Coordinates of N, CA and C in Angstrom, one line a residue:
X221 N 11.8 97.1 159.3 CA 13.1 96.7 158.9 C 13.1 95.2 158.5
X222 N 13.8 94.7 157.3 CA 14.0 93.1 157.1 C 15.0 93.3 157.8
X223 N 14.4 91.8 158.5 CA 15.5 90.9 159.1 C 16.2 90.2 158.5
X224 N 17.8 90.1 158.6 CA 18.5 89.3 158.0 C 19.4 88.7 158.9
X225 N 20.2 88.0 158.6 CA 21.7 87.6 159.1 C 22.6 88.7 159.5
X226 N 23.2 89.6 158.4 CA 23.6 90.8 158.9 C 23.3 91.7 159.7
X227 N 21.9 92.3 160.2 CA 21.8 92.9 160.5 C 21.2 92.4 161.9
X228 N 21.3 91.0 162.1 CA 20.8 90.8 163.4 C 22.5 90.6 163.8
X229 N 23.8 90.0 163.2 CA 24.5 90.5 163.3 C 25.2 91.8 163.7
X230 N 24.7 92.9 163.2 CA 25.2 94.3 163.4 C 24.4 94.8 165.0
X231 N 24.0 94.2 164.9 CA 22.6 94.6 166.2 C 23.0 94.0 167.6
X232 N 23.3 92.8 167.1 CA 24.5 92.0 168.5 C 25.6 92.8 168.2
X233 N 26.5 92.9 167.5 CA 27.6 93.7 168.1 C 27.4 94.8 168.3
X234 N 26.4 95.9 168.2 CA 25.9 97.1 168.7 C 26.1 97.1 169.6
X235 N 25.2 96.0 170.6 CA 24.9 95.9 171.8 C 26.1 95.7 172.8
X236 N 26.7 95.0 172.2 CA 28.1 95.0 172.9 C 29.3 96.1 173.0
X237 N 29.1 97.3 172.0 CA 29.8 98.3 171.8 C 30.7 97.6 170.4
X238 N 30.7 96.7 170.3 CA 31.6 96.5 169.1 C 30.9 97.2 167.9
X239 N 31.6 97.5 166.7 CA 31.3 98.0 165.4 C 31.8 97.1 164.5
X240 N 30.8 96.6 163.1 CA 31.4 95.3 162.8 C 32.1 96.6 161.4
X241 N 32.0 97.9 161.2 CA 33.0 98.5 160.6 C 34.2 99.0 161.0
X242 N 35.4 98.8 160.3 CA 36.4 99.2 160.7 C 36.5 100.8 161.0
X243 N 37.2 100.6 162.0 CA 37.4 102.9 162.4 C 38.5 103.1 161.5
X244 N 38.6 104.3 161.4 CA 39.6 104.9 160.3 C 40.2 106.1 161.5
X245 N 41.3 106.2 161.1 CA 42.2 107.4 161.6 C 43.2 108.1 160.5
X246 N 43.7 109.1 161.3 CA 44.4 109.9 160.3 C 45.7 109.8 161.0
X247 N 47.1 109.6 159.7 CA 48.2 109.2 160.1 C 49.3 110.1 159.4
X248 N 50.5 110.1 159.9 CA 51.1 110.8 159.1 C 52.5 109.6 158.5
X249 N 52.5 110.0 157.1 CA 53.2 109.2 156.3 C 54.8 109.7 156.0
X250 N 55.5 109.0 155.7 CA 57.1 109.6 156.0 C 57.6 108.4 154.8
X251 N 58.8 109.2 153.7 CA 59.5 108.5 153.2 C 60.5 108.0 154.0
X252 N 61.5 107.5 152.9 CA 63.1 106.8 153.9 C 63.7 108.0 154.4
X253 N 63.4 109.0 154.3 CA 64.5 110.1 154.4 C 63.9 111.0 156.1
X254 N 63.0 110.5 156.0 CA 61.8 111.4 157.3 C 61.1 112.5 156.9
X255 N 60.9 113.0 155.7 CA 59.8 113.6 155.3 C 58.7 113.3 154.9
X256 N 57.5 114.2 155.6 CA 56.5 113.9 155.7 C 55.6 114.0 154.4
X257 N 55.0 112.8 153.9 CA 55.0 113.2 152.6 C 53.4 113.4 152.4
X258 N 52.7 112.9 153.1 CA 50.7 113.1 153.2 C 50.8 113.0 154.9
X259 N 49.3 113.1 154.7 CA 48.4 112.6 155.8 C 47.5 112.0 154.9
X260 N 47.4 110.5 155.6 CA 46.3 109.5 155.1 C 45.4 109.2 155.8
X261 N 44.0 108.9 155.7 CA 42.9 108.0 156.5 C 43.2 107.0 156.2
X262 N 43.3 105.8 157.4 CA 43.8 104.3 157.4 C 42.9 103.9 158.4
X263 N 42.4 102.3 158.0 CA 41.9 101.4 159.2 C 42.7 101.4 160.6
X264 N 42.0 101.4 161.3 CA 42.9 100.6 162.9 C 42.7 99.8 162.6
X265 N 44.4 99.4 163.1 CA 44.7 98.0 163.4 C 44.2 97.6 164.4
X266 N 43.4 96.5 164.2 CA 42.8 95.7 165.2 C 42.9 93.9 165.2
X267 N 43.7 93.4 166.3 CA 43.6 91.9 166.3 C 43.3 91.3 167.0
X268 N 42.9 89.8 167.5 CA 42.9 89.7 168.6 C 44.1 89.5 169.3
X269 N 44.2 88.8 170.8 CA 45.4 88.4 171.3 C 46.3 87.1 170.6
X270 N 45.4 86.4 170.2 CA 46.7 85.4 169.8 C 46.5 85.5 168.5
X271 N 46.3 86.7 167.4 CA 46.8 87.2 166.2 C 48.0 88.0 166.7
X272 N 48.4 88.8 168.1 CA 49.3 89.5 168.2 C 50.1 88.5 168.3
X273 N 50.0 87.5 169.2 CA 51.0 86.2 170.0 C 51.7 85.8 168.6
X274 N 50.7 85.3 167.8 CA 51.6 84.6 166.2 C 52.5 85.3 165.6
X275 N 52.5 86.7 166.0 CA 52.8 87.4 165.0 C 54.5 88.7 165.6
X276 N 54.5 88.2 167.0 CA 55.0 89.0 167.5 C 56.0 88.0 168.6
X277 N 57.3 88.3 169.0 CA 58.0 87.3 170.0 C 57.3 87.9 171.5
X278 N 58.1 86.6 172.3 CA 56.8 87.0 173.2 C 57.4 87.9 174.1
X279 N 58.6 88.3 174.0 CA 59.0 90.0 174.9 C 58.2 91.2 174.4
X280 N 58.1 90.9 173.0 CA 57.8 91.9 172.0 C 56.2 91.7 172.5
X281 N 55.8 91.1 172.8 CA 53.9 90.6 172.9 C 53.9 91.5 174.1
X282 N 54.6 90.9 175.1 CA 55.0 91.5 176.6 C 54.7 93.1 176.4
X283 N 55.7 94.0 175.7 CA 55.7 95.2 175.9 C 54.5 95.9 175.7
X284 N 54.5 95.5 174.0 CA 53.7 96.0 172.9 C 51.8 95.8 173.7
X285 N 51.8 94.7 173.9 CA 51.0 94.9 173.9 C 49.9 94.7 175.4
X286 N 51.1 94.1 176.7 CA 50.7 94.0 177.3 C 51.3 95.0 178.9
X287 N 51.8 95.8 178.0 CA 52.4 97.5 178.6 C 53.2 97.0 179.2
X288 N 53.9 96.0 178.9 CA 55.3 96.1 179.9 C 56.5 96.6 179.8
X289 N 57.3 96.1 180.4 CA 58.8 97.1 179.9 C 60.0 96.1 179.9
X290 N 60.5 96.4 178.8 CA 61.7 95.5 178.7 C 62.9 96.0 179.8
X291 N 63.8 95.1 180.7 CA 64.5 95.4 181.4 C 65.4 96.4 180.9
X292 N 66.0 97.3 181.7 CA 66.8 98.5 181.3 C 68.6 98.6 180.1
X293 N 68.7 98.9 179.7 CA 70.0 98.8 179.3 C 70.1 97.6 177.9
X294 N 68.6 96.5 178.4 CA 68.5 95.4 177.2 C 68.2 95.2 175.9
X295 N 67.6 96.0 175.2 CA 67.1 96.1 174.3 C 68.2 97.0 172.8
X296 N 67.8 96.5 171.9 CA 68.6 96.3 171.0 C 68.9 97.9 170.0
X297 N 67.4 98.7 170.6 CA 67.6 99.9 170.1 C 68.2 101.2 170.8
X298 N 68.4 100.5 171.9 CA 69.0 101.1 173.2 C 70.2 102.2 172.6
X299 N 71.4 101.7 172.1 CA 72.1 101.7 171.5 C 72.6 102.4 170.2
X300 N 71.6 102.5 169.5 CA 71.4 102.4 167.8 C 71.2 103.8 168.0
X301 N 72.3 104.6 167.3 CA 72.0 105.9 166.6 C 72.2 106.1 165.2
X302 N 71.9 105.2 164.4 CA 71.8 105.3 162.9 C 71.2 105.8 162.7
X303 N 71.0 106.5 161.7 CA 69.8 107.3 160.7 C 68.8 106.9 160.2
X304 N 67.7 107.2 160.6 CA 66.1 106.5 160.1 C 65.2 107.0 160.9
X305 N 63.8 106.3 160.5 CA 62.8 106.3 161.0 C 62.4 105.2 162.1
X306 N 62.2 104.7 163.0 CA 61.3 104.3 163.9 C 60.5 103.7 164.0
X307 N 59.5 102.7 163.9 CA 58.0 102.1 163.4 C 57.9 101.1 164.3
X308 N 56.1 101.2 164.2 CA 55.6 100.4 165.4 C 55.8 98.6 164.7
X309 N 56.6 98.4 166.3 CA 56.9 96.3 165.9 C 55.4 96.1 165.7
X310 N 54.0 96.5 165.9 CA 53.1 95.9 165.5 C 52.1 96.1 164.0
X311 N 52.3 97.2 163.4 CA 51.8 97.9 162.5 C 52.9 98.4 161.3
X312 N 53.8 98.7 161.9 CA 54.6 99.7 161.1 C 54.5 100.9 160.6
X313 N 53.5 101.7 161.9 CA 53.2 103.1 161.6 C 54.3 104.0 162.4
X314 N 55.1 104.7 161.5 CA 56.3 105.5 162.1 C 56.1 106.4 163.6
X315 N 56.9 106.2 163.7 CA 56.4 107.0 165.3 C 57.8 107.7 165.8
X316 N 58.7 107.7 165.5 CA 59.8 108.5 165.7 C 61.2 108.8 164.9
X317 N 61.5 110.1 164.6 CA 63.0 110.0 163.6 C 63.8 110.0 164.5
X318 N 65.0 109.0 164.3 CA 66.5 109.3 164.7 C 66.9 110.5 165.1
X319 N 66.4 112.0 164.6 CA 67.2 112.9 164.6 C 66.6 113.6 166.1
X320 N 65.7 112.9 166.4 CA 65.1 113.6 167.5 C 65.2 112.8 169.1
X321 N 66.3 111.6 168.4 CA 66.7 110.6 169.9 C 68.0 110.9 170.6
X322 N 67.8 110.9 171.9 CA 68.9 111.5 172.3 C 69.0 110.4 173.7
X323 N 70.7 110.1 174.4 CA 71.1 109.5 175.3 C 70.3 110.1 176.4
X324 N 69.5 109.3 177.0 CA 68.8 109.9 178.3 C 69.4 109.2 180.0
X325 N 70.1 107.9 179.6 CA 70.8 107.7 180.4 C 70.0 106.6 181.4
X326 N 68.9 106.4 180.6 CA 67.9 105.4 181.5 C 67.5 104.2 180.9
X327 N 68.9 103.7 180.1 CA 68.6 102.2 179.4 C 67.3 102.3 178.7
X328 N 66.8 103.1 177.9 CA 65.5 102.9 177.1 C 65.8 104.1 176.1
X329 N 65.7 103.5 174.8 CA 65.4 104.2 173.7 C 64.9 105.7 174.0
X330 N 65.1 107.1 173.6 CA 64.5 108.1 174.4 C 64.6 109.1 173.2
X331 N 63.4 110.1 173.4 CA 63.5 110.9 171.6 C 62.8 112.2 172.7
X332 N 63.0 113.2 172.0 CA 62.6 114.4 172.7 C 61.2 115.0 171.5
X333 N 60.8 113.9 170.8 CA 59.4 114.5 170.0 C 59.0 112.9 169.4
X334 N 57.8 112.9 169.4 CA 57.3 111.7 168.1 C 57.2 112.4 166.4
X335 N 57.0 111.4 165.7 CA 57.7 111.9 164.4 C 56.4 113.1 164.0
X336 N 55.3 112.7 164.4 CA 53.9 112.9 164.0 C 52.8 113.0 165.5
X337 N 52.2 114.5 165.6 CA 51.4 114.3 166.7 C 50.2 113.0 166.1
X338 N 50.2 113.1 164.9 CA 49.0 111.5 164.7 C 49.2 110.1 164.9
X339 N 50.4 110.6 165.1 CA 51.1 109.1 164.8 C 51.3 108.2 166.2
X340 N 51.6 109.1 167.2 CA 51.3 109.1 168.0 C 50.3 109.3 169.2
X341 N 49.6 108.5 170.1 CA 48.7 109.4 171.1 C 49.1 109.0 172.7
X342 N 48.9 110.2 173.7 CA 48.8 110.0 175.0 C 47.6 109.9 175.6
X343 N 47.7 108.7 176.9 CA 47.0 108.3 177.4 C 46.9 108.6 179.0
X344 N 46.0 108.2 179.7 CA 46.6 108.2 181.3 C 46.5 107.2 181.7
X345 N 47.7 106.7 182.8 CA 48.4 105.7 182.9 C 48.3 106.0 184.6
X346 N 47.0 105.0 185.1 CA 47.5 105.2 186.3 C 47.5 103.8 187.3
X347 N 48.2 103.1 186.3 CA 48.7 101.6 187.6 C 49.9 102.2 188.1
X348 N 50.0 101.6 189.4 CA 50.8 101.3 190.5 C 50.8 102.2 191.1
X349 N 49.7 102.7 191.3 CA 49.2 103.9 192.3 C 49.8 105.1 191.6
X350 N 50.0 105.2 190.6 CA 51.1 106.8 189.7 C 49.8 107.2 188.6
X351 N 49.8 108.4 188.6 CA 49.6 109.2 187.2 C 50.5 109.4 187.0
X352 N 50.7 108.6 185.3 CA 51.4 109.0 184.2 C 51.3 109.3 183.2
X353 N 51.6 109.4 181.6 CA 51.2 109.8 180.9 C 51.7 108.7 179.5
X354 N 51.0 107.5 179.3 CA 51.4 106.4 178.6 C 51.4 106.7 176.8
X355 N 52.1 107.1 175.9 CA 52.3 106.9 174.5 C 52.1 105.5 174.0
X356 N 51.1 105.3 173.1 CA 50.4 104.4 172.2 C 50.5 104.8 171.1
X357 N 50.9 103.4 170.1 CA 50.4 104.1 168.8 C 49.2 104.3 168.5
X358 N 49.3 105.5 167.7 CA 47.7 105.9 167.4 C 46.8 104.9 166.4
X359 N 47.8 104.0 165.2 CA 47.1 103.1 164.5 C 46.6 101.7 165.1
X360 N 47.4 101.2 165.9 CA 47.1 99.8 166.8 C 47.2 100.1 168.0
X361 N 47.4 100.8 169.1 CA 47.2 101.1 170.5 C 48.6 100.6 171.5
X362 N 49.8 100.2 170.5 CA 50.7 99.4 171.6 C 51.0 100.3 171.9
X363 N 51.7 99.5 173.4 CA 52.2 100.4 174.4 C 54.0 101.0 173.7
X364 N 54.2 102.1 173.5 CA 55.5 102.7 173.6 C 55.8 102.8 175.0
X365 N 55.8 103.2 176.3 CA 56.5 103.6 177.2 C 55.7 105.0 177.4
X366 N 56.4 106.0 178.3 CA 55.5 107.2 178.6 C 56.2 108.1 178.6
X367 N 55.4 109.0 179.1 CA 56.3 110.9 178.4 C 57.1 111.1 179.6
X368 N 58.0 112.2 180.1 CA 58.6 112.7 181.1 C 59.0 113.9 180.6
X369 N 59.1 114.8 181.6 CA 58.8 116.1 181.4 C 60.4 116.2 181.8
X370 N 61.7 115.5 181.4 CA 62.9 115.8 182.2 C 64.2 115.5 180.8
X371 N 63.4 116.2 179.1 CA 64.2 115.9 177.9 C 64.5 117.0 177.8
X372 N 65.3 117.1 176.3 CA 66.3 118.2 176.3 C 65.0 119.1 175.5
X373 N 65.9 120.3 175.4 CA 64.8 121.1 174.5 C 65.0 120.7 173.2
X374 N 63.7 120.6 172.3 CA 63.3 122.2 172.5 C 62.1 121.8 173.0
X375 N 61.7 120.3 173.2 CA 60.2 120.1 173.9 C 60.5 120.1 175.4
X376 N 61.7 119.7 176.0 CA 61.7 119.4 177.3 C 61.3 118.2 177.8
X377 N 60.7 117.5 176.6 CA 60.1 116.1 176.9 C 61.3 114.8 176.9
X378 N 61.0 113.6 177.7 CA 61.5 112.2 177.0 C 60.2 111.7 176.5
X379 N 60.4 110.9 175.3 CA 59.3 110.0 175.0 C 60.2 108.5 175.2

């Protein structure tokens, strides 16, 4: 093998589990209206922490990315039953339609489906001594909040 720069490069981040190629996933894409108009292969979003910090307020840094939860009843979408789409504060990969959010009565934004099983992924969530079931976007990994099995039909889910 020549040795080079790169590839003694590629060889250290091997080792470390890093990939100095970006991963690709598959997403689902939505006009203004919420139809689904492809499925695309897209890079993950990947940044470091203080590419998120610059880029994001620090409640928003808080939730998104450091799984916290904004106090109950506070948040701005709490409230908001307009018509639209949904999108991640860090990416802007859609993750939920208006049509599928419903008053759950627990001060937090609450939808009985994500717009896209791609768009979306579940994880397991087990701080504070609980298994739970934590929603991330599937393009950059922030934390949404988690599932509950206590929504209306037709899934029976809250997200």
């Amino acid at each position: 093998m020549n040795i080079t720069r790169r590839n003694t490069l590629m060889v250290t981040l091997s080792a470390f589990g890093l990939n100095a190629a970006p991963k690709k996933i598959k997403i689902a894409e939505f006009d203004s209206s919420g139809k689904q108009t492809s499925i695309v292969e897209v890079e993950k979003v990947v940044k470091t922490e203080d590419e998120w910090k610059k880029m994001l307020a620090p409640e928003e840094f808080q939730v998104a990315r450091r799984h916290g939860t904004e106090r109950a009843f506070s948040g701005k979408l709490n409230k908001n039953y307009g018509d639209g789409l949904y999108r991640c504060i860090c990416c802007g990969t859609a993750l939920f339609d208006s049509k599928t959010k419903f008053e759950s009565g627990t001060g937090w934004p609450s939808y009985w489906a994500p717009i896209a099983k791609e768009n979306v992924k579940n994880v397991s969530d087990t701080a504070y001594g609980m298994v739970r079931v934590e929603n991330q976007c599937a393009r950059c990994d922030a934390h949404l909040g988690h599932v509950f099995e206590d929504g209306p039909k037709p899934t029976g889910l809250r997200y």
